[in-house]
Each structure stands twice: as C-alpha cells, then as structure tokens.
Amino acid sequence: MVNQFRVTKVPNNVESAINTLETKPKEFALYLDESGSPKPSPDDSSPFFAMGGVLIKRSNEAIINSLLVDFKNRWNIFQEIPLHGNEIRSRKKRFAWLGKLSHSERELFIGDLTNTIINCPIVVHACVVSRQGYLKRYLEIYGENTWEMMKSAFSIVVERAAKYTALKNGRLMVYFEAAGKTEDRLLKQYSNELRSQGNPFDPNRSSEYSPLSNTDFSRLLRGIDSKTKNNLVMQLTDLCLYPVARSQDQPDNRAFLSLRQENLLVDCNLEPSQIPRLGIKYYCFDKS
C-alpha cells in the first residue's frame, strides 16, 4: 500500500502561512502519548521523558483503523486488546503468547506489525527530554518550582505540530491518552494557556525558534480532548513514540530506522533549515 500522507517539502514562512489560512482549512489531528515519568526527580533512573505521537489528516482516520483491525485479525488478537508497545516488547501480560512462539514466528509478527505501521498515513512528531539535562538546567535555579517535564514537552510538540499544519493550510485538534483526572486537567490547562498566553518559555531564549503568539495558537488549535487505550490511532501513537524516544541512546533500533526510511518522521519532510523550529525536539541533551 502506498502511504497516503507523503508530503512534499514545505515552505519556510510559517507566519505567512498562518496569515493566509483559507476559510475552510484542512483538518489535522495530533495524537499524543507519554513515555517515562514527567516528574523532575533526581532519583528517577529513566534517562528520558518524551511526549509525542502521530499527526494525521482527519480524513485518513478510517484508513488507519482498517489497517490495524486487519493486523489484529491476522494474528487472532481480540479487537478490544490494545496494541501496547511495552507488553509486545517484553512479551508479557496480554502478549505473553509471543514468548511461546519460535524466533522465526516472532520475526513474522514484528515484520507484519512494522509493515502495518509504515503503511499508515502518518507523520511522527515528538519532544524527547533528557532527564539529567533538564535537572541540570533547571533544578538548581527553580528548585521545587521547576516545571514538570510534561509542560515543556507538551508546549514544544504542540507548537511545532501547529506550525507544520499551518504550512499545509490546516488547523489542529489535539488528543491525548486519558490517564486520570489530575493529569488530564493539566494537559487541558496547558492547551488553554497556549491559546490565552502563547508560548510559556522565556522570550529571549526561545526567540530563535520563532514562537507562536497566543493569537496564532487561537487560530491554529481547534481544541483538546482525551481518548482511551481502545482508540486505534492512540495505539499507533504508543507504538511510534517509544522508538523515537530511544533514538538518542539506541539510534539503530529497528522501529526508528523503519520510520526514518519510510520518511514518516516529521524531520524527513522538512528542509534542514526548518528542523530546528518545526522538527522533532531533543531537549536538554548535551550537544557535544
């Protein structure tokens, strides 16, 4: 199947694209998931926190659903069982049966899953935060008032996705996986603050990234809502985020290489000069 979200190189002028949005802009959706704990704790051994997922045209949701339903049917997976990446990788819980397969059978499963994912009409976007780099940069300065990494990652990935969709004459709806009342309320708060106050970062330090104003966010963001694990696009998000999150310490991981080879990473659809402002953000990593 030919991927239906192949995109050509986009122009550089985001501001112009925002100002010339047509009366009926295209509808896009950003499905977000998390990987790792967002708490800025020095005791957490996880090397990263990531927030991101898949950016899709709303008109392509049915295609993605059909591809994932067919995959589950081929492997006799009940439709109500989510394709949870951690369970698949560890062969535990609802995917413990993978551990009983031969090596060649497991390779068939992983190969089929990979082919299903890369045939989905998606663009993968994310913000990956180095935990130690984040603590080194902010904890001494702000102490207990240090933001959770979720606020930084959410603000960055939503802004960059909004800029990208603006260049496609689009507006963006944001969906996240429901996790609980407190966290869900925080994400909606962050979204509302983008629309009312704009980018939350220091204007001097963030100026090189051409931050959007609250007016820009109001024009580009349609809203935000939660989805459960049963949503098929959200399951795809879980499968796509982890390999991007691990790409800094495992750059040769099979899933990440497949996404890059098929030009499904947002960076693959940008000019090199656009990547620092619109591409996947690796935040607080030592540039050396």
mmCIF file of C-alpha atoms in Angstrom:
data_model
loop_
_atom_site.group_PDB
_atom_site.id
_atom_site.type_symbol
_atom_site.label_atom_id
_atom_site.label_comp_id
_atom_site.label_asym_id
_atom_site.label_seq_id
_atom_site.Cartn_x
_atom_site.Cartn_y
_atom_site.Cartn_z
ATOM 1 C CA MET A 1 0.000 0.000 0.000
ATOM 2 C CA VAL A 2 1.278 3.452 -0.821
ATOM 3 C CA ASN A 3 1.411 5.741 2.204
ATOM 4 C CA GLN A 4 -1.194 8.446 1.716
ATOM 5 C CA PHE A 5 0.488 11.051 3.905
ATOM 6 C CA ARG A 6 3.589 11.534 1.807
ATOM 7 C CA VAL A 7 4.285 15.235 1.917
ATOM 8 C CA THR A 8 6.482 17.466 -0.173
ATOM 9 C CA LYS A 9 8.972 19.902 1.293
ATOM 10 C CA VAL A 10 7.113 22.768 2.897
ATOM 11 C CA PRO A 11 7.895 26.483 2.590
ATOM 12 C CA ASN A 12 9.826 28.297 5.316
ATOM 13 C CA ASN A 13 7.422 31.128 6.031
ATOM 14 C CA VAL A 14 5.184 29.850 8.835
ATOM 15 C CA GLU A 15 3.966 33.343 9.670
ATOM 16 C CA SER A 16 2.781 33.900 6.110
ATOM 17 C CA ALA A 17 1.003 30.535 6.119
ATOM 18 C CA ILE A 18 -0.862 31.434 9.319
ATOM 19 C CA ASN A 19 -1.934 34.789 7.933
ATOM 20 C CA THR A 20 -3.262 33.283 4.708
ATOM 21 C CA LEU A 21 -5.227 30.313 6.076
ATOM 22 C CA GLU A 22 -8.166 29.656 3.800
ATOM 23 C CA THR A 23 -11.734 29.995 5.029
ATOM 24 C CA LYS A 24 -12.031 26.206 5.238
ATOM 25 C CA PRO A 25 -8.600 24.941 6.326
ATOM 26 C CA LYS A 26 -7.759 21.237 6.261
ATOM 27 C CA GLU A 27 -8.402 19.326 9.466
ATOM 28 C CA PHE A 28 -5.499 17.574 11.189
ATOM 29 C CA ALA A 29 -5.237 15.712 14.491
ATOM 30 C CA LEU A 30 -2.235 15.204 16.750
ATOM 31 C CA TYR A 31 -2.489 12.091 18.917
ATOM 32 C CA LEU A 32 -0.186 12.334 21.943
ATOM 33 C CA ASP A 33 1.217 9.782 24.348
ATOM 34 C CA GLU A 34 3.917 9.863 27.021
ATOM 35 C CA SER A 35 6.974 7.717 27.649
ATOM 36 C CA GLY A 36 8.673 7.861 31.039
ATOM 37 C CA SER A 37 7.811 9.836 34.153
ATOM 38 C CA PRO A 38 7.399 13.624 33.773
ATOM 39 C CA LYS A 39 8.463 14.298 37.376
ATOM 40 C CA PRO A 40 11.811 16.152 37.601
ATOM 41 C CA SER A 41 13.182 13.786 40.247
ATOM 42 C CA PRO A 42 16.952 13.161 40.594
ATOM 43 C CA ASP A 43 16.124 9.670 41.889
ATOM 44 C CA ASP A 44 14.439 8.567 38.656
ATOM 45 C CA SER A 45 16.744 6.237 36.721
ATOM 46 C CA SER A 46 14.949 6.678 33.393
ATOM 47 C CA PRO A 47 17.193 8.663 31.013
ATOM 48 C CA PHE A 48 14.375 10.496 29.270
ATOM 49 C CA PHE A 49 10.815 11.701 29.191
ATOM 50 C CA ALA A 50 9.020 12.002 25.867
ATOM 51 C CA MET A 51 5.712 13.309 24.646
ATOM 52 C CA GLY A 52 4.611 12.883 21.063
ATOM 53 C CA GLY A 53 2.898 10.617 18.629
ATOM 54 C CA VAL A 54 1.281 10.799 15.239
ATOM 55 C CA LEU A 55 -0.014 13.674 13.183
ATOM 56 C CA ILE A 56 -2.750 12.702 10.729
ATOM 57 C CA LYS A 57 -5.259 14.146 8.352
ATOM 58 C CA ARG A 58 -8.682 13.621 9.879
ATOM 59 C CA SER A 59 -9.858 12.163 6.577
ATOM 60 C CA ASN A 60 -7.305 9.337 6.979
ATOM 61 C CA GLU A 61 -8.512 8.005 10.335
ATOM 62 C CA ALA A 62 -10.620 5.295 8.689
ATOM 63 C CA ILE A 63 -7.595 4.044 6.722
ATOM 64 C CA ILE A 64 -5.517 3.705 9.889
ATOM 65 C CA ASN A 65 -8.341 1.950 11.734
ATOM 66 C CA SER A 66 -8.795 -0.515 8.897
ATOM 67 C CA LEU A 67 -5.073 -1.375 8.734
ATOM 68 C CA LEU A 68 -4.863 -2.025 12.481
ATOM 69 C CA VAL A 69 -8.091 -4.038 12.570
ATOM 70 C CA ASP A 70 -6.780 -6.222 9.742
ATOM 71 C CA PHE A 71 -3.479 -6.736 11.557
ATOM 72 C CA LYS A 72 -5.262 -7.867 14.729
ATOM 73 C CA ASN A 73 -7.436 -10.230 12.721
ATOM 74 C CA ARG A 74 -4.406 -11.791 11.044
ATOM 75 C CA TRP A 75 -2.888 -12.585 14.446
ATOM 76 C CA ASN A 76 -6.121 -13.530 16.208
ATOM 77 C CA ILE A 77 -5.854 -10.613 18.624
ATOM 78 C CA PHE A 78 -9.194 -9.571 20.092
ATOM 79 C CA GLN A 79 -10.102 -6.100 18.896
ATOM 80 C CA GLU A 80 -10.585 -4.872 22.472
ATOM 81 C CA ILE A 81 -6.936 -5.708 23.321
ATOM 82 C CA PRO A 82 -4.761 -2.618 22.760
ATOM 83 C CA LEU A 83 -1.519 -2.940 20.836
ATOM 84 C CA HIS A 84 0.590 -1.870 23.808
ATOM 85 C CA GLY A 85 4.241 -1.460 22.897
ATOM 86 C CA ASN A 86 5.687 -2.347 26.309
ATOM 87 C CA GLU A 87 3.696 -5.566 26.511
ATOM 88 C CA ILE A 88 4.751 -6.511 22.983
ATOM 89 C CA ARG A 89 8.443 -5.768 23.597
ATOM 90 C CA SER A 90 8.500 -7.602 26.941
ATOM 91 C CA ARG A 91 6.170 -10.432 25.777
ATOM 92 C CA LYS A 92 4.150 -10.083 28.963
ATOM 93 C CA LYS A 93 0.544 -9.804 30.078
ATOM 94 C CA ARG A 94 -1.770 -9.874 27.060
ATOM 95 C CA PHE A 95 1.164 -10.542 24.728
ATOM 96 C CA ALA A 96 2.837 -13.253 26.789
ATOM 97 C CA TRP A 97 1.933 -15.659 23.975
ATOM 98 C CA LEU A 98 4.667 -14.059 21.858
ATOM 99 C CA GLY A 99 7.205 -15.664 24.179
ATOM 100 C CA LYS A 100 5.880 -19.102 23.233
ATOM 101 C CA LEU A 101 6.470 -18.572 19.528
ATOM 102 C CA SER A 102 9.622 -19.628 17.732
ATOM 103 C CA HIS A 103 12.132 -16.959 16.759
ATOM 104 C CA SER A 104 11.021 -17.081 13.141
ATOM 105 C CA GLU A 105 7.349 -16.748 14.133
ATOM 106 C CA ARG A 106 8.116 -13.727 16.318
ATOM 107 C CA GLU A 107 10.030 -12.183 13.419
ATOM 108 C CA LEU A 108 6.969 -12.663 11.217
ATOM 109 C CA PHE A 109 4.841 -10.897 13.829
ATOM 110 C CA ILE A 110 7.251 -7.959 14.237
ATOM 111 C CA GLY A 111 7.692 -7.704 10.474
ATOM 112 C CA ASP A 112 3.933 -7.643 9.911
ATOM 113 C CA LEU A 113 3.450 -5.068 12.665
ATOM 114 C CA THR A 114 6.201 -2.875 11.206
ATOM 115 C CA ASN A 115 4.728 -3.105 7.705
ATOM 116 C CA THR A 116 1.302 -2.202 9.076
ATOM 117 C CA ILE A 117 2.676 0.872 10.827
ATOM 118 C CA ILE A 118 4.690 2.182 7.875
ATOM 119 C CA ASN A 119 1.679 1.843 5.586
ATOM 120 C CA CYS A 120 -0.374 4.106 7.822
ATOM 121 C CA PRO A 121 -0.772 7.696 6.538
ATOM 122 C CA ILE A 122 1.005 9.407 9.432
ATOM 123 C CA VAL A 123 3.746 11.841 10.341
ATOM 124 C CA VAL A 124 5.545 11.113 13.621
ATOM 125 C CA HIS A 125 6.364 14.057 15.884
ATOM 126 C CA ALA A 126 7.765 14.281 19.415
ATOM 127 C CA CYS A 127 9.670 16.154 22.073
ATOM 128 C CA VAL A 128 12.235 13.990 23.880
ATOM 129 C CA VAL A 129 13.685 15.419 27.100
ATOM 130 C CA SER A 130 16.967 14.343 28.678
ATOM 131 C CA ARG A 131 16.134 13.881 32.344
ATOM 132 C CA GLN A 132 19.628 14.671 33.613
ATOM 133 C CA GLY A 133 19.994 17.583 31.210
ATOM 134 C CA TYR A 134 16.660 19.015 32.350
ATOM 135 C CA LEU A 135 17.577 18.710 36.021
ATOM 136 C CA LYS A 136 20.997 20.256 35.402
ATOM 137 C CA ARG A 137 19.480 23.199 33.548
ATOM 138 C CA TYR A 138 16.503 23.991 35.778
ATOM 139 C CA LEU A 139 16.523 22.315 39.194
ATOM 140 C CA GLU A 140 19.256 24.470 40.775
ATOM 141 C CA ILE A 141 17.545 27.639 39.543
ATOM 142 C CA TYR A 142 13.886 26.859 40.270
ATOM 143 C CA GLY A 143 14.014 24.088 42.886
ATOM 144 C CA GLU A 144 10.520 22.967 43.881
ATOM 145 C CA ASN A 145 9.051 25.375 41.319
ATOM 146 C CA THR A 146 10.670 23.501 38.427
ATOM 147 C CA TRP A 147 8.051 22.611 35.822
ATOM 148 C CA GLU A 148 7.178 19.017 35.260
ATOM 149 C CA MET A 149 8.772 17.926 32.007
ATOM 150 C CA MET A 150 5.271 17.316 30.672
ATOM 151 C CA LYS A 151 4.556 21.051 30.449
ATOM 152 C CA SER A 152 7.726 21.739 28.480
ATOM 153 C CA ALA A 153 7.321 18.739 26.176
ATOM 154 C CA PHE A 154 3.613 19.370 25.560
ATOM 155 C CA SER A 155 4.156 23.039 24.736
ATOM 156 C CA ILE A 156 7.001 22.260 22.341
ATOM 157 C CA VAL A 157 5.431 19.400 20.405
ATOM 158 C CA VAL A 158 2.015 21.070 20.092
ATOM 159 C CA GLU A 159 3.557 24.316 18.881
ATOM 160 C CA ARG A 160 5.722 22.576 16.290
ATOM 161 C CA ALA A 161 2.843 20.432 15.065
ATOM 162 C CA ALA A 162 0.669 23.544 14.793
ATOM 163 C CA LYS A 163 3.339 25.298 12.719
ATOM 164 C CA TYR A 164 3.621 22.265 10.466
ATOM 165 C CA THR A 165 -0.118 22.017 9.862
ATOM 166 C CA ALA A 166 -0.252 25.763 9.160
ATOM 167 C CA LEU A 167 2.114 25.174 6.267
ATOM 168 C CA LYS A 168 -0.370 22.601 4.948
ATOM 169 C CA ASN A 169 -3.237 25.123 5.273
ATOM 170 C CA GLY A 170 -4.514 23.209 8.273
ATOM 171 C CA ARG A 171 -5.837 23.538 11.794
ATOM 172 C CA LEU A 172 -5.048 21.110 14.574
ATOM 173 C CA MET A 173 -7.092 19.110 17.065
ATOM 174 C CA VAL A 174 -5.067 17.570 19.911
ATOM 175 C CA TYR A 175 -5.921 14.240 21.514
ATOM 176 C CA PHE A 176 -4.134 12.623 24.449
ATOM 177 C CA GLU A 177 -4.484 9.295 26.204
ATOM 178 C CA ALA A 178 -6.682 9.624 29.262
ATOM 179 C CA ALA A 179 -4.602 8.918 32.365
ATOM 180 C CA GLY A 180 -6.529 10.362 35.297
ATOM 181 C CA LYS A 181 -8.359 13.493 36.349
ATOM 182 C CA THR A 182 -5.284 15.402 37.576
ATOM 183 C CA GLU A 183 -3.071 14.769 34.554
ATOM 184 C CA ASP A 184 -5.908 15.208 32.077
ATOM 185 C CA ARG A 185 -6.792 18.540 33.672
ATOM 186 C CA LEU A 186 -3.158 19.663 33.451
ATOM 187 C CA LEU A 187 -2.911 18.957 29.721
ATOM 188 C CA LYS A 188 -6.104 20.866 29.038
ATOM 189 C CA GLN A 189 -4.762 23.706 31.166
ATOM 190 C CA TYR A 190 -1.517 23.786 29.165
ATOM 191 C CA SER A 191 -3.513 23.933 25.932
ATOM 192 C CA ASN A 192 -5.728 26.738 27.214
ATOM 193 C CA GLU A 193 -2.655 28.693 28.310
ATOM 194 C CA LEU A 194 -1.138 28.418 24.840
ATOM 195 C CA ARG A 195 -4.307 29.939 23.407
ATOM 196 C CA SER A 196 -4.575 32.676 26.036
ATOM 197 C CA GLN A 197 -0.922 33.482 26.789
ATOM 198 C CA GLY A 198 1.167 31.980 23.992
ATOM 199 C CA ASN A 199 4.426 30.076 24.329
ATOM 200 C CA PRO A 200 5.391 29.768 28.045
ATOM 201 C CA PHE A 201 9.163 29.920 27.594
ATOM 202 C CA ASP A 202 11.497 32.857 28.185
ATOM 203 C CA PRO A 203 11.057 35.080 25.105
ATOM 204 C CA ASN A 204 14.761 35.905 24.822
ATOM 205 C CA ARG A 205 15.923 32.298 24.934
ATOM 206 C CA SER A 206 13.156 30.997 22.669
ATOM 207 C CA SER A 207 13.251 33.757 20.043
ATOM 208 C CA GLU A 208 15.467 31.709 17.722
ATOM 209 C CA TYR A 209 12.613 29.187 17.387
ATOM 210 C CA SER A 210 10.086 31.786 16.158
ATOM 211 C CA PRO A 211 7.494 31.100 18.885
ATOM 212 C CA LEU A 212 3.806 31.451 18.078
ATOM 213 C CA SER A 213 1.718 34.110 19.759
ATOM 214 C CA ASN A 214 -1.496 33.399 21.640
ATOM 215 C CA THR A 215 -3.356 34.779 18.606
ATOM 216 C CA ASP A 216 -1.559 32.274 16.374
ATOM 217 C CA PHE A 217 -2.417 29.417 18.720
ATOM 218 C CA SER A 218 -6.050 30.512 18.835
ATOM 219 C CA ARG A 219 -6.244 30.377 15.052
ATOM 220 C CA LEU A 220 -4.419 27.073 14.676
ATOM 221 C CA LEU A 221 -5.679 24.945 17.596
ATOM 222 C CA ARG A 222 -9.241 23.674 17.380
ATOM 223 C CA GLY A 223 -9.263 22.128 20.828
ATOM 224 C CA ILE A 224 -8.055 19.278 23.010
ATOM 225 C CA ASP A 225 -9.692 16.093 24.277
ATOM 226 C CA SER A 226 -8.832 12.663 25.651
ATOM 227 C CA LYS A 227 -9.062 9.210 24.104
ATOM 228 C CA THR A 228 -8.907 5.790 25.754
ATOM 229 C CA LYS A 229 -6.441 2.998 25.036
ATOM 230 C CA ASN A 230 -9.127 1.351 22.887
ATOM 231 C CA ASN A 231 -8.747 4.063 20.248
ATOM 232 C CA LEU A 232 -6.758 2.553 17.382
ATOM 233 C CA VAL A 233 -4.904 5.729 16.418
ATOM 234 C CA MET A 234 -3.854 6.126 20.053
ATOM 235 C CA GLN A 235 -2.491 2.585 19.961
ATOM 236 C CA LEU A 236 -0.466 3.557 16.898
ATOM 237 C CA THR A 237 0.833 6.565 18.829
ATOM 238 C CA ASP A 238 2.147 4.312 21.593
ATOM 239 C CA LEU A 239 3.957 2.151 19.042
ATOM 240 C CA CYS A 240 5.567 5.127 17.271
ATOM 241 C CA LEU A 241 6.640 7.263 20.240
ATOM 242 C CA TYR A 242 8.877 4.782 22.055
ATOM 243 C CA PRO A 243 11.379 4.199 19.220
ATOM 244 C CA VAL A 244 11.740 7.963 18.739
ATOM 245 C CA ALA A 245 12.233 8.415 22.490
ATOM 246 C CA ARG A 246 15.016 5.798 22.464
ATOM 247 C CA SER A 247 16.673 7.128 19.319
ATOM 248 C CA GLN A 248 19.273 9.067 21.333
ATOM 249 C CA ASP A 249 20.672 6.060 23.193
ATOM 250 C CA GLN A 250 19.541 3.411 20.675
ATOM 251 C CA PRO A 251 19.850 5.154 17.281
ATOM 252 C CA ASP A 252 19.850 1.838 15.433
ATOM 253 C CA ASN A 253 16.641 0.489 16.942
ATOM 254 C CA ARG A 254 14.686 -1.291 14.245
ATOM 255 C CA ALA A 255 11.416 0.596 14.614
ATOM 256 C CA PHE A 256 13.080 4.019 14.475
ATOM 257 C CA LEU A 257 15.074 3.093 11.373
ATOM 258 C CA SER A 258 11.888 1.875 9.665
ATOM 259 C CA LEU A 259 10.084 5.150 10.402
ATOM 260 C CA ARG A 260 13.022 7.153 9.091
ATOM 261 C CA GLN A 261 13.494 5.009 5.991
ATOM 262 C CA GLU A 262 9.841 5.464 5.056
ATOM 263 C CA ASN A 263 10.027 9.252 5.626
ATOM 264 C CA LEU A 264 7.417 9.081 8.370
ATOM 265 C CA LEU A 265 9.379 11.253 10.789
ATOM 266 C CA VAL A 266 8.431 14.913 10.512
ATOM 267 C CA ASP A 267 12.111 15.787 10.039
ATOM 268 C CA CYS A 268 12.126 13.812 6.786
ATOM 269 C CA ASN A 269 9.533 16.199 5.353
ATOM 270 C CA LEU A 270 11.301 19.430 6.255
ATOM 271 C CA GLU A 271 14.141 21.423 4.797
ATOM 272 C CA PRO A 272 17.270 21.266 7.028
ATOM 273 C CA SER A 273 16.781 24.923 7.975
ATOM 274 C CA GLN A 274 13.238 24.190 9.199
ATOM 275 C CA ILE A 275 14.076 21.294 11.521
ATOM 276 C CA PRO A 276 15.240 23.445 14.489
ATOM 277 C CA ARG A 277 11.858 25.233 14.532
ATOM 278 C CA LEU A 278 9.420 22.564 13.312
ATOM 279 C CA GLY A 279 11.116 19.186 13.710
ATOM 280 C CA ILE A 280 11.409 16.629 16.492
ATOM 281 C CA LYS A 281 12.881 18.333 19.554
ATOM 282 C CA TYR A 282 15.624 16.664 21.570
ATOM 283 C CA TYR A 283 15.511 18.899 24.616
ATOM 284 C CA CYS A 284 18.309 19.428 27.150
ATOM 285 C CA PHE A 285 20.610 16.876 25.535
ATOM 286 C CA ASP A 286 24.313 17.644 25.691
ATOM 287 C CA LYS A 287 25.124 18.930 22.208
ATOM 288 C CA SER A 288 28.678 17.684 22.491
#
